[in-house]
mmCIF file of C-alpha atoms in Angstrom:
data_model
loop_
_atom_site.group_PDB
_atom_site.id
_atom_site.type_symbol
_atom_site.label_atom_id
_atom_site.label_comp_id
_atom_site.label_asym_id
_atom_site.label_seq_id
_atom_site.Cartn_x
_atom_site.Cartn_y
_atom_site.Cartn_z
ATOM 1 C CA MET A 1 2.931 -21.796 107.121
ATOM 2 C CA PRO A 2 -0.570 -23.066 106.277
ATOM 3 C CA ASN A 3 -1.885 -26.217 107.962
ATOM 4 C CA LYS A 4 -3.376 -27.299 104.635
ATOM 5 C CA ALA A 5 -1.711 -26.805 101.267
ATOM 6 C CA LYS A 6 -4.166 -25.650 98.621
ATOM 7 C CA VAL A 7 -2.839 -27.109 95.393
ATOM 8 C CA ALA A 8 -3.967 -27.038 91.767
ATOM 9 C CA ILE A 9 -3.125 -29.822 89.348
ATOM 10 C CA ILE A 10 -2.340 -28.482 85.890
ATOM 11 C CA GLY A 11 -2.561 -31.269 83.332
ATOM 12 C CA THR A 12 -4.788 -34.327 83.739
ATOM 13 C CA GLY A 13 -2.996 -36.783 81.459
ATOM 14 C CA TRP A 14 -1.352 -40.158 82.035
ATOM 15 C CA TRP A 15 1.358 -39.352 84.545
ATOM 16 C CA SER A 16 -0.654 -36.817 86.483
ATOM 17 C CA THR A 17 -3.579 -39.176 86.988
ATOM 18 C CA THR A 18 -1.224 -42.071 87.715
ATOM 19 C CA ALA A 19 1.033 -40.387 90.271
ATOM 20 C CA HIS A 20 -0.025 -36.911 91.352
ATOM 21 C CA PHE A 21 -3.779 -37.216 91.803
ATOM 22 C CA PRO A 22 -3.464 -40.281 94.098
ATOM 23 C CA SER A 23 -0.564 -38.695 95.974
ATOM 24 C CA LEU A 24 -2.317 -35.422 96.768
ATOM 25 C CA LEU A 25 -5.694 -36.963 97.520
ATOM 26 C CA ALA A 26 -4.076 -39.329 100.021
ATOM 27 C CA HIS A 27 -2.022 -36.614 101.728
ATOM 28 C CA PRO A 28 -3.639 -35.446 104.988
ATOM 29 C CA ASP A 29 -2.267 -31.911 104.573
ATOM 30 C CA ALA A 30 -3.268 -31.432 100.922
ATOM 31 C CA GLU A 31 -6.374 -29.916 99.405
ATOM 32 C CA VAL A 32 -6.777 -30.319 95.651
ATOM 33 C CA THR A 33 -8.458 -26.987 95.015
ATOM 34 C CA ALA A 34 -8.807 -27.198 91.238
ATOM 35 C CA ILE A 35 -7.677 -29.097 88.147
ATOM 36 C CA VAL A 36 -6.877 -27.616 84.747
ATOM 37 C CA ASP A 37 -6.678 -29.034 81.240
ATOM 38 C CA PRO A 38 -7.728 -27.556 77.866
ATOM 39 C CA ARG A 39 -8.962 -31.008 76.763
ATOM 40 C CA THR A 40 -12.505 -31.032 78.086
ATOM 41 C CA ASP A 41 -13.014 -34.781 77.665
ATOM 42 C CA ILE A 42 -9.852 -35.743 79.583
ATOM 43 C CA LEU A 43 -10.538 -33.084 82.210
ATOM 44 C CA SER A 44 -14.035 -34.433 82.759
ATOM 45 C CA LYS A 45 -12.843 -38.040 83.042
ATOM 46 C CA ALA A 46 -10.133 -37.121 85.539
ATOM 47 C CA GLY A 47 -12.530 -35.076 87.646
ATOM 48 C CA GLU A 48 -15.079 -37.870 87.668
ATOM 49 C CA LYS A 49 -12.573 -40.600 88.537
ATOM 50 C CA TYR A 50 -11.040 -38.688 91.432
ATOM 51 C CA GLY A 51 -14.111 -36.818 92.637
ATOM 52 C CA ILE A 52 -12.947 -33.298 91.791
ATOM 53 C CA SER A 53 -15.665 -30.995 90.454
ATOM 54 C CA ASN A 54 -13.770 -27.698 90.387
ATOM 55 C CA THR A 55 -12.362 -27.835 86.854
ATOM 56 C CA TYR A 56 -10.983 -25.275 84.420
ATOM 57 C CA THR A 57 -9.949 -25.312 80.786
ATOM 58 C CA LYS A 58 -7.973 -22.064 81.070
ATOM 59 C CA LEU A 59 -5.041 -21.577 83.451
ATOM 60 C CA SER A 60 -5.519 -17.805 83.659
ATOM 61 C CA GLU A 61 -9.130 -18.162 84.750
ATOM 62 C CA MET A 62 -8.211 -20.661 87.448
ATOM 63 C CA LEU A 63 -5.380 -18.505 88.812
ATOM 64 C CA ASN A 64 -7.583 -15.423 88.918
ATOM 65 C CA ARG A 65 -10.390 -17.193 90.796
ATOM 66 C CA GLU A 66 -8.690 -19.580 93.213
ATOM 67 C CA GLN A 67 -6.692 -18.992 96.378
ATOM 68 C CA LEU A 68 -3.714 -21.338 96.099
ATOM 69 C CA ASP A 69 -0.439 -22.191 97.795
ATOM 70 C CA GLY A 70 1.069 -24.309 95.050
ATOM 71 C CA ALA A 71 0.629 -26.102 91.760
ATOM 72 C CA VAL A 72 1.624 -29.398 90.181
ATOM 73 C CA ILE A 73 2.547 -28.943 86.520
ATOM 74 C CA ALA A 74 2.261 -32.129 84.467
ATOM 75 C CA THR A 75 1.704 -30.941 80.915
ATOM 76 C CA TRP A 76 3.506 -31.322 77.592
ATOM 77 C CA HIS A 77 7.224 -30.619 77.917
ATOM 78 C CA SER A 78 7.108 -27.603 75.622
ATOM 79 C CA THR A 79 4.524 -25.891 77.847
ATOM 80 C CA HIS A 80 6.399 -26.213 81.133
ATOM 81 C CA TYR A 81 8.205 -22.892 80.915
ATOM 82 C CA ASP A 82 5.229 -20.621 80.287
ATOM 83 C CA ILE A 83 3.038 -22.373 82.860
ATOM 84 C CA ALA A 84 5.763 -22.499 85.512
ATOM 85 C CA LYS A 85 6.638 -18.842 85.006
ATOM 86 C CA THR A 86 2.975 -17.831 85.298
ATOM 87 C CA CYS A 87 2.550 -19.833 88.499
ATOM 88 C CA LEU A 88 5.698 -18.341 90.038
ATOM 89 C CA GLU A 89 4.483 -14.855 89.113
ATOM 90 C CA HIS A 90 1.345 -15.691 91.096
ATOM 91 C CA ASP A 91 3.597 -16.536 94.079
ATOM 92 C CA LEU A 92 3.001 -20.278 94.020
ATOM 93 C CA ASP A 93 5.491 -22.960 94.965
ATOM 94 C CA ILE A 94 5.504 -25.489 92.150
ATOM 95 C CA MET A 95 6.273 -29.089 91.339
ATOM 96 C CA VAL A 96 7.044 -29.340 87.625
ATOM 97 C CA GLU A 97 7.428 -32.631 85.817
ATOM 98 C CA LYS A 98 10.700 -33.587 84.195
ATOM 99 C CA PRO A 99 12.230 -32.355 82.017
ATOM 100 C CA MET A 100 11.909 -29.070 83.873
ATOM 101 C CA VAL A 101 11.956 -27.183 80.543
ATOM 102 C CA LEU A 102 13.574 -27.693 77.149
ATOM 103 C CA SER A 103 16.167 -24.908 77.046
ATOM 104 C CA ALA A 104 18.896 -23.882 79.453
ATOM 105 C CA SER A 105 17.975 -20.195 79.237
ATOM 106 C CA HIS A 106 14.392 -20.970 80.267
ATOM 107 C CA ALA A 107 15.595 -23.068 83.210
ATOM 108 C CA LYS A 108 17.908 -20.275 84.376
ATOM 109 C CA ASP A 109 15.079 -17.772 84.072
ATOM 110 C CA LEU A 110 12.773 -19.867 86.273
ATOM 111 C CA ILE A 111 15.450 -20.394 88.924
ATOM 112 C CA GLU A 112 16.176 -16.673 89.095
ATOM 113 C CA LEU A 113 12.462 -15.849 89.309
ATOM 114 C CA ALA A 114 11.869 -18.401 92.065
ATOM 115 C CA ASN A 115 14.862 -17.144 94.049
ATOM 116 C CA LYS A 116 13.712 -13.546 93.686
ATOM 117 C CA ARG A 117 10.251 -14.407 95.004
ATOM 118 C CA LYS A 118 11.560 -16.896 97.599
ATOM 119 C CA LEU A 119 9.588 -19.768 96.103
ATOM 120 C CA GLU A 120 10.441 -23.425 95.585
ATOM 121 C CA ILE A 121 10.657 -25.355 92.333
ATOM 122 C CA ILE A 122 10.495 -29.120 92.839
ATOM 123 C CA VAL A 123 11.333 -31.165 89.756
ATOM 124 C CA GLY A 124 9.528 -34.464 89.184
ATOM 125 C CA ASN A 125 12.389 -36.899 89.704
ATOM 126 C CA PRO A 126 11.183 -39.700 92.024
ATOM 127 C CA TYR A 127 14.582 -41.409 92.295
ATOM 128 C CA HIS A 128 15.894 -38.421 94.292
ATOM 129 C CA PHE A 129 13.605 -39.465 97.135
ATOM 130 C CA THR A 130 14.964 -42.996 97.497
ATOM 131 C CA LYS A 131 17.027 -43.880 100.557
ATOM 132 C CA ARG A 132 19.793 -45.151 98.277
ATOM 133 C CA ALA A 133 20.122 -41.907 96.340
ATOM 134 C CA LYS A 134 20.052 -39.800 99.489
ATOM 135 C CA ARG A 135 22.660 -41.957 101.218
ATOM 136 C CA ILE A 136 25.011 -41.931 98.234
ATOM 137 C CA ARG A 137 24.583 -38.164 97.894
ATOM 138 C CA GLU A 138 25.397 -37.751 101.591
ATOM 139 C CA VAL A 139 28.618 -39.753 101.320
ATOM 140 C CA VAL A 140 29.818 -38.317 98.003
ATOM 141 C CA THR A 141 29.110 -34.654 98.725
ATOM 142 C CA SER A 142 30.664 -34.934 102.196
ATOM 143 C CA GLY A 143 34.022 -35.555 100.531
ATOM 144 C CA ALA A 144 34.468 -38.894 102.299
ATOM 145 C CA LEU A 145 35.459 -40.542 99.004
ATOM 146 C CA GLY A 146 37.503 -37.588 97.770
ATOM 147 C CA GLU A 147 36.885 -35.857 94.454
ATOM 148 C CA VAL A 148 34.697 -37.537 91.864
ATOM 149 C CA LEU A 149 36.975 -38.371 88.926
ATOM 150 C CA TYR A 150 34.802 -40.421 86.562
ATOM 151 C CA ILE A 151 31.085 -41.152 86.180
ATOM 152 C CA ASN A 152 29.358 -43.789 84.112
ATOM 153 C CA SER A 153 25.580 -43.541 83.770
ATOM 154 C CA TYR A 154 23.700 -46.232 81.846
ATOM 155 C CA PHE A 155 19.919 -46.250 81.432
ATOM 156 C CA THR A 156 17.841 -48.618 79.317
ATOM 157 C CA SER A 157 14.073 -48.570 79.106
ATOM 158 C CA MET A 158 11.074 -49.635 77.032
ATOM 159 C CA VAL A 159 9.748 -46.415 75.527
ATOM 160 C CA ILE A 160 10.211 -46.979 71.821
ATOM 161 C CA GLU A 161 6.462 -47.353 71.244
ATOM 162 C CA PHE A 162 5.862 -44.026 72.975
ATOM 163 C CA LEU A 163 8.392 -42.478 70.584
ATOM 164 C CA ARG A 164 6.429 -43.987 67.699
ATOM 165 C CA GLY A 165 3.265 -42.382 69.043
ATOM 166 C CA ASN A 166 1.781 -45.738 69.991
ATOM 167 C CA ASP A 167 0.717 -45.946 73.630
ATOM 168 C CA THR A 168 -1.548 -48.998 73.256
ATOM 169 C CA SER A 169 1.395 -51.427 73.511
ATOM 170 C CA TYR A 170 1.992 -50.374 77.120
ATOM 171 C CA LYS A 171 -1.620 -50.169 78.298
ATOM 172 C CA LYS A 172 -1.566 -53.530 80.110
ATOM 173 C CA ILE A 173 1.665 -52.578 81.856
ATOM 174 C CA PHE A 174 0.906 -49.007 82.901
ATOM 175 C CA GLY A 175 -2.852 -49.203 83.293
ATOM 176 C CA TYR A 176 -3.657 -45.618 82.250
ATOM 177 C CA PRO A 177 -6.248 -44.792 84.945
ATOM 178 C CA VAL A 178 -7.755 -42.039 82.751
ATOM 179 C CA THR A 179 -5.786 -41.813 79.495
ATOM 180 C CA GLY A 180 -2.477 -42.748 77.947
ATOM 181 C CA PRO A 181 -0.007 -40.218 76.537
ATOM 182 C CA GLY A 182 -1.226 -40.825 72.986
ATOM 183 C CA ASN A 183 1.249 -39.452 70.440
ATOM 184 C CA VAL A 184 2.664 -36.720 72.689
ATOM 185 C CA TYR A 185 6.158 -38.195 72.946
ATOM 186 C CA ALA A 186 6.370 -38.599 69.178
ATOM 187 C CA ASP A 187 5.519 -34.934 68.541
ATOM 188 C CA THR A 188 8.579 -32.680 68.660
ATOM 189 C CA LYS A 189 6.481 -29.553 69.124
ATOM 190 C CA LEU A 190 4.926 -31.011 72.260
ATOM 191 C CA SER A 191 7.761 -32.935 73.883
ATOM 192 C CA GLY A 192 11.062 -31.870 72.323
ATOM 193 C CA GLY A 193 13.462 -34.744 71.714
ATOM 194 C CA GLY A 194 13.136 -38.472 72.297
ATOM 195 C CA GLN A 195 15.152 -40.646 74.674
ATOM 196 C CA GLY A 196 17.050 -37.646 75.979
ATOM 197 C CA HIS A 197 14.081 -35.581 77.114
ATOM 198 C CA LEU A 198 11.976 -38.577 78.081
ATOM 199 C CA GLN A 199 14.519 -40.779 79.888
ATOM 200 C CA VAL A 200 18.050 -39.356 80.149
ATOM 201 C CA THR A 201 16.403 -36.563 82.108
ATOM 202 C CA HIS A 202 15.941 -39.199 84.860
ATOM 203 C CA SER A 203 19.465 -40.609 84.857
ATOM 204 C CA ALA A 204 21.288 -37.310 84.308
ATOM 205 C CA SER A 205 19.313 -35.653 87.108
ATOM 206 C CA LEU A 206 20.201 -38.530 89.400
ATOM 207 C CA MET A 207 23.865 -38.116 88.457
ATOM 208 C CA HIS A 208 23.768 -34.402 89.280
ATOM 209 C CA PHE A 209 21.816 -35.065 92.469
ATOM 210 C CA ILE A 210 24.233 -37.577 93.989
ATOM 211 C CA THR A 211 27.447 -35.822 92.924
ATOM 212 C CA GLY A 212 26.520 -32.153 93.297
ATOM 213 C CA LEU A 213 28.357 -31.520 90.012
ATOM 214 C CA LYS A 214 27.184 -29.679 86.914
ATOM 215 C CA PRO A 215 28.155 -29.890 83.227
ATOM 216 C CA VAL A 216 30.672 -27.600 81.545
ATOM 217 C CA SER A 217 30.783 -29.100 78.052
ATOM 218 C CA VAL A 218 28.966 -31.903 76.241
ATOM 219 C CA SER A 219 29.683 -34.050 73.195
ATOM 220 C CA ALA A 220 26.855 -36.286 72.002
ATOM 221 C CA LEU A 221 25.797 -38.665 69.277
ATOM 222 C CA MET A 222 22.235 -39.888 68.854
ATOM 223 C CA ASN A 223 20.650 -42.651 66.777
ATOM 224 C CA ASN A 224 17.067 -42.090 65.641
ATOM 225 C CA LEU A 225 16.608 -45.648 64.307
ATOM 226 C CA GLU A 226 14.904 -44.161 61.254
ATOM 227 C CA PHE A 227 15.006 -47.591 59.623
ATOM 228 C CA ASP A 228 12.580 -48.677 62.328
ATOM 229 C CA ASP A 229 10.034 -45.894 61.708
ATOM 230 C CA VAL A 230 11.133 -43.828 64.701
ATOM 231 C CA LYS A 231 11.673 -40.136 64.098
ATOM 232 C CA LYS A 232 13.301 -39.274 67.415
ATOM 233 C CA ASP A 233 16.478 -40.274 69.216
ATOM 234 C CA VAL A 234 16.264 -43.737 70.762
ATOM 235 C CA ILE A 235 19.973 -44.386 71.426
ATOM 236 C CA ASP A 236 22.018 -41.614 73.062
ATOM 237 C CA ALA A 237 25.739 -41.454 73.883
ATOM 238 C CA MET A 238 27.111 -38.401 75.675
ATOM 239 C CA THR A 239 30.498 -37.446 77.098
ATOM 240 C CA ILE A 240 30.500 -34.614 79.618
ATOM 241 C CA VAL A 241 33.176 -32.554 81.318
ATOM 242 C CA MET A 242 31.941 -31.606 84.785
ATOM 243 C CA ASN A 243 32.718 -28.416 86.683
ATOM 244 C CA ASN A 244 35.368 -30.131 88.858
ATOM 245 C CA GLY A 245 37.107 -31.605 85.806
ATOM 246 C CA ALA A 246 35.562 -35.066 86.158
ATOM 247 C CA LEU A 247 34.579 -36.908 82.988
ATOM 248 C CA ALA A 248 31.193 -38.558 82.604
ATOM 249 C CA ASN A 249 29.761 -40.975 80.076
ATOM 250 C CA VAL A 250 25.966 -40.912 79.888
ATOM 251 C CA GLY A 251 24.419 -43.599 77.701
ATOM 252 C CA SER A 252 20.811 -44.548 77.185
ATOM 253 C CA ALA A 253 18.686 -46.785 74.979
ATOM 254 C CA GLY A 254 14.908 -46.857 74.764
ATOM 255 C CA ASN A 255 14.303 -49.912 72.598
ATOM 256 C CA LEU A 256 13.788 -52.606 75.254
ATOM 257 C CA GLN A 257 11.073 -55.203 74.805
ATOM 258 C CA LEU A 258 7.815 -55.271 76.733
ATOM 259 C CA ASN A 259 8.104 -56.204 80.419
ATOM 260 C CA ASP A 260 11.878 -55.634 80.462
ATOM 261 C CA SER A 261 12.416 -53.400 83.503
ATOM 262 C CA GLY A 262 15.812 -52.337 82.171
ATOM 263 C CA LYS A 263 18.753 -50.890 84.042
ATOM 264 C CA LEU A 264 19.612 -47.537 85.595
ATOM 265 C CA SER A 265 23.145 -47.873 86.851
ATOM 266 C CA ILE A 266 25.594 -45.274 88.049
ATOM 267 C CA GLN A 267 29.253 -45.909 88.757
ATOM 268 C CA LEU A 268 31.459 -43.298 90.375
ATOM 269 C CA ASN A 269 35.225 -43.543 90.593
ATOM 270 C CA CYS A 270 36.513 -41.160 93.250
ATOM 271 C CA GLU A 271 39.955 -40.375 94.642
ATOM 272 C CA SER A 272 39.626 -42.810 97.518
ATOM 273 C CA GLY A 273 36.533 -44.906 96.950
ATOM 274 C CA ARG A 274 33.793 -45.750 94.513
ATOM 275 C CA VAL A 275 30.056 -46.238 94.052
ATOM 276 C CA ASP A 276 28.343 -48.888 91.922
ATOM 277 C CA ILE A 277 24.551 -49.182 91.979
ATOM 278 C CA ASP A 278 21.588 -50.159 89.827
ATOM 279 C CA PHE A 279 18.544 -48.180 90.917
ATOM 280 C CA ILE A 280 16.189 -50.585 89.118
ATOM 281 C CA THR A 281 17.214 -53.702 91.045
ATOM 282 C CA GLY A 282 18.364 -51.769 94.110
ATOM 283 C CA ALA A 283 21.639 -53.703 94.276
ATOM 284 C CA GLY A 284 24.826 -51.762 94.805
ATOM 285 C CA LEU A 285 27.578 -50.637 97.097
ATOM 286 C CA ILE A 286 29.688 -47.796 98.367
ATOM 287 C CA ARG A 287 33.333 -48.756 98.796
ATOM 288 C CA HIS A 288 34.905 -46.525 101.417
ATOM 289 C CA LYS A 289 38.471 -45.311 101.763
ATOM 290 C CA ASN A 290 39.308 -47.896 104.440
ATOM 291 C CA GLY A 291 38.236 -50.751 102.149
ATOM 292 C CA THR A 292 34.903 -51.459 103.836
ATOM 293 C CA GLU A 293 31.833 -51.779 101.676
ATOM 294 C CA GLU A 294 28.380 -50.409 102.418
ATOM 295 C CA VAL A 295 26.100 -52.822 100.559
ATOM 296 C CA PHE A 296 22.592 -52.141 99.245
ATOM 297 C CA PRO A 297 20.673 -55.406 98.801
ATOM 298 C CA ALA A 298 18.580 -56.097 95.728
ATOM 299 C CA PHE A 299 14.845 -55.595 96.004
ATOM 300 C CA GLU A 300 12.787 -58.736 96.444
ATOM 301 C CA ASN A 301 9.984 -59.349 93.941
ATOM 302 C CA VAL A 302 9.651 -55.668 93.070
ATOM 303 C CA THR A 303 9.422 -54.344 89.539
ATOM 304 C CA PRO A 304 9.159 -50.556 89.347
ATOM 305 C CA SER A 305 5.961 -49.599 87.572
ATOM 306 C CA GLY A 306 4.331 -46.515 86.116
ATOM 307 C CA SER A 307 0.903 -47.814 87.087
ATOM 308 C CA ASP A 308 -1.317 -46.439 89.809
ATOM 309 C CA LYS A 309 -1.870 -50.106 90.733
ATOM 310 C CA ALA A 310 1.799 -50.608 91.660
ATOM 311 C CA PRO A 311 2.126 -52.224 95.114
ATOM 312 C CA ASN A 312 2.374 -49.631 97.859
ATOM 313 C CA THR A 313 4.972 -51.542 99.846
ATOM 314 C CA GLU A 314 8.072 -50.048 101.413
ATOM 315 C CA GLN A 315 10.292 -51.789 98.861
ATOM 316 C CA ALA A 316 8.114 -50.756 95.923
ATOM 317 C CA MET A 317 8.174 -47.141 97.036
ATOM 318 C CA GLU A 318 11.952 -47.322 97.469
ATOM 319 C CA ALA A 319 12.299 -48.790 93.975
ATOM 320 C CA TYR A 320 10.307 -45.984 92.386
ATOM 321 C CA PRO A 321 8.494 -43.567 94.751
ATOM 322 C CA LEU A 322 6.201 -42.104 92.105
ATOM 323 C CA HIS A 323 4.037 -40.343 94.703
ATOM 324 C CA ALA A 324 6.940 -38.589 96.412
ATOM 325 C CA THR A 325 7.293 -35.491 94.229
ATOM 326 C CA ALA A 326 3.779 -34.081 94.630
ATOM 327 C CA SER A 327 3.785 -35.085 98.284
ATOM 328 C CA ASN A 328 7.022 -33.165 98.767
ATOM 329 C CA LEU A 329 5.337 -30.025 97.400
ATOM 330 C CA VAL A 330 2.716 -30.262 100.140
ATOM 331 C CA ASP A 331 5.338 -30.818 102.837
ATOM 332 C CA VAL A 332 7.393 -27.870 101.591
ATOM 333 C CA ILE A 333 4.351 -25.578 101.639
ATOM 334 C CA THR A 334 3.363 -26.639 105.159
ATOM 335 C CA GLY A 335 6.943 -26.394 106.415
ATOM 336 C CA LYS A 336 7.308 -30.096 107.211
ATOM 337 C CA ALA A 337 10.118 -30.828 104.731
ATOM 338 C CA THR A 338 12.710 -29.202 102.529
ATOM 339 C CA ASN A 339 12.833 -29.455 98.752
ATOM 340 C CA GLY A 340 13.870 -33.028 97.923
ATOM 341 C CA SER A 341 14.403 -32.450 94.198
ATOM 342 C CA PRO A 342 15.619 -28.861 93.827
ATOM 343 C CA GLY A 343 15.119 -26.784 90.707
ATOM 344 C CA GLU A 344 18.860 -26.245 90.426
ATOM 345 C CA ILE A 345 19.297 -29.968 89.717
ATOM 346 C CA GLY A 346 16.633 -29.729 87.023
ATOM 347 C CA TRP A 347 18.383 -26.685 85.585
ATOM 348 C CA HIS A 348 21.756 -28.422 85.247
ATOM 349 C CA THR A 349 20.049 -31.428 83.668
ATOM 350 C CA VAL A 350 18.402 -29.140 81.125
ATOM 351 C CA GLU A 351 21.819 -27.608 80.434
ATOM 352 C CA LEU A 352 23.243 -31.067 79.732
ATOM 353 C CA LEU A 353 20.369 -32.042 77.432
ATOM 354 C CA ASP A 354 20.230 -28.704 75.609
ATOM 355 C CA ALA A 355 23.964 -28.978 74.895
ATOM 356 C CA ALA A 356 23.638 -32.665 73.956
ATOM 357 C CA TYR A 357 20.975 -32.085 71.315
ATOM 358 C CA ARG A 358 22.966 -29.207 69.851
ATOM 359 C CA SER A 359 26.098 -31.373 69.806
ATOM 360 C CA ALA A 360 24.307 -34.284 68.123
ATOM 361 C CA ALA A 361 23.039 -31.902 65.449
ATOM 362 C CA LYS A 362 26.709 -31.061 64.792
ATOM 363 C CA ASN A 363 27.809 -34.714 64.565
ATOM 364 C CA GLY A 364 29.241 -34.786 68.061
ATOM 365 C CA GLN A 365 31.041 -31.453 68.136
ATOM 366 C CA SER A 366 31.592 -30.347 71.721
ATOM 367 C CA VAL A 367 29.195 -27.685 72.993
ATOM 368 C CA LYS A 368 30.097 -25.526 75.976
ATOM 369 C CA VAL A 369 27.269 -24.961 78.419
ATOM 370 C CA ALA A 370 28.229 -21.284 78.695
ATOM 371 C CA SER A 371 27.387 -20.874 74.997
ATOM 372 C CA LEU A 372 23.740 -21.718 75.709
ATOM 373 C CA TYR A 373 23.201 -18.302 77.284
#
């Protein structure tokens, strides 16, 4: 294992410069060897802001010239597969932003390639690194509550302006240390779908992470709010049959008003206990078989933020540890930690979303995950 992880950052846009640049530059075991982006102006601004002079506009050139251990991939959703596959073929451990990819077959391909080469794929889901998520996962997957029978996942957020292609409305909230996302999330060719690929990818991944379950079939309806000049799904309703027979309802809405931090709640009904938690406020509980309750208190004066200026307090980092995913890549490379957000979780989330979009296109007709391959 190397003492220092030599890492490239591929993509120098909003989220990368908000979360991953600060994370890697602050990590004592990380060396940001190079940064890559085809947009010369954004690349230059990112390099100047963070003091990185080794820049490339072509991924192939960078990979052929640099000696690397890993790469952070934070590019348009539609480019994740090709870039991730290329990096794995160059024997790099990777951290790829969510959604991992846009199709189930691509996700399966990456998992098989990584396993063959004994490499790690970390998916950019910060909630997986919270103490609450890890504790709930520990209890649920241990079988202490019995089989999971029913899941309710509800996620609301303020992303409707992103889906319109208008990032200026959120500038005061998110800061944009180098650039905002522009119209990326409104462009299907760049980012795929709307609320599903932008936000349900968070809540569905969290559901898979804490239960250890995966989807078998999906029925979905989606509302594009076309009357409101939005061309992508903003309201999503999905019903899923999981591999143990459990039923799950996954609902999400992206039309919240500015400064509304929303809700990301998950309820689990199990054979002999239950879980009820809101990851935004932090408040929740695990009710055990013997009737005792393990209570998670609400955060105090903490609003999760996508800004690099978010307070770096213990509570803030528990509410939304945006720096954790890239940091985990470094720790995995140096042998100091295991993968905290495994590619298999990302894969099953892609399966759910791939099936959901196909189902919505068929007015809610059930789509079996097996049919995606």
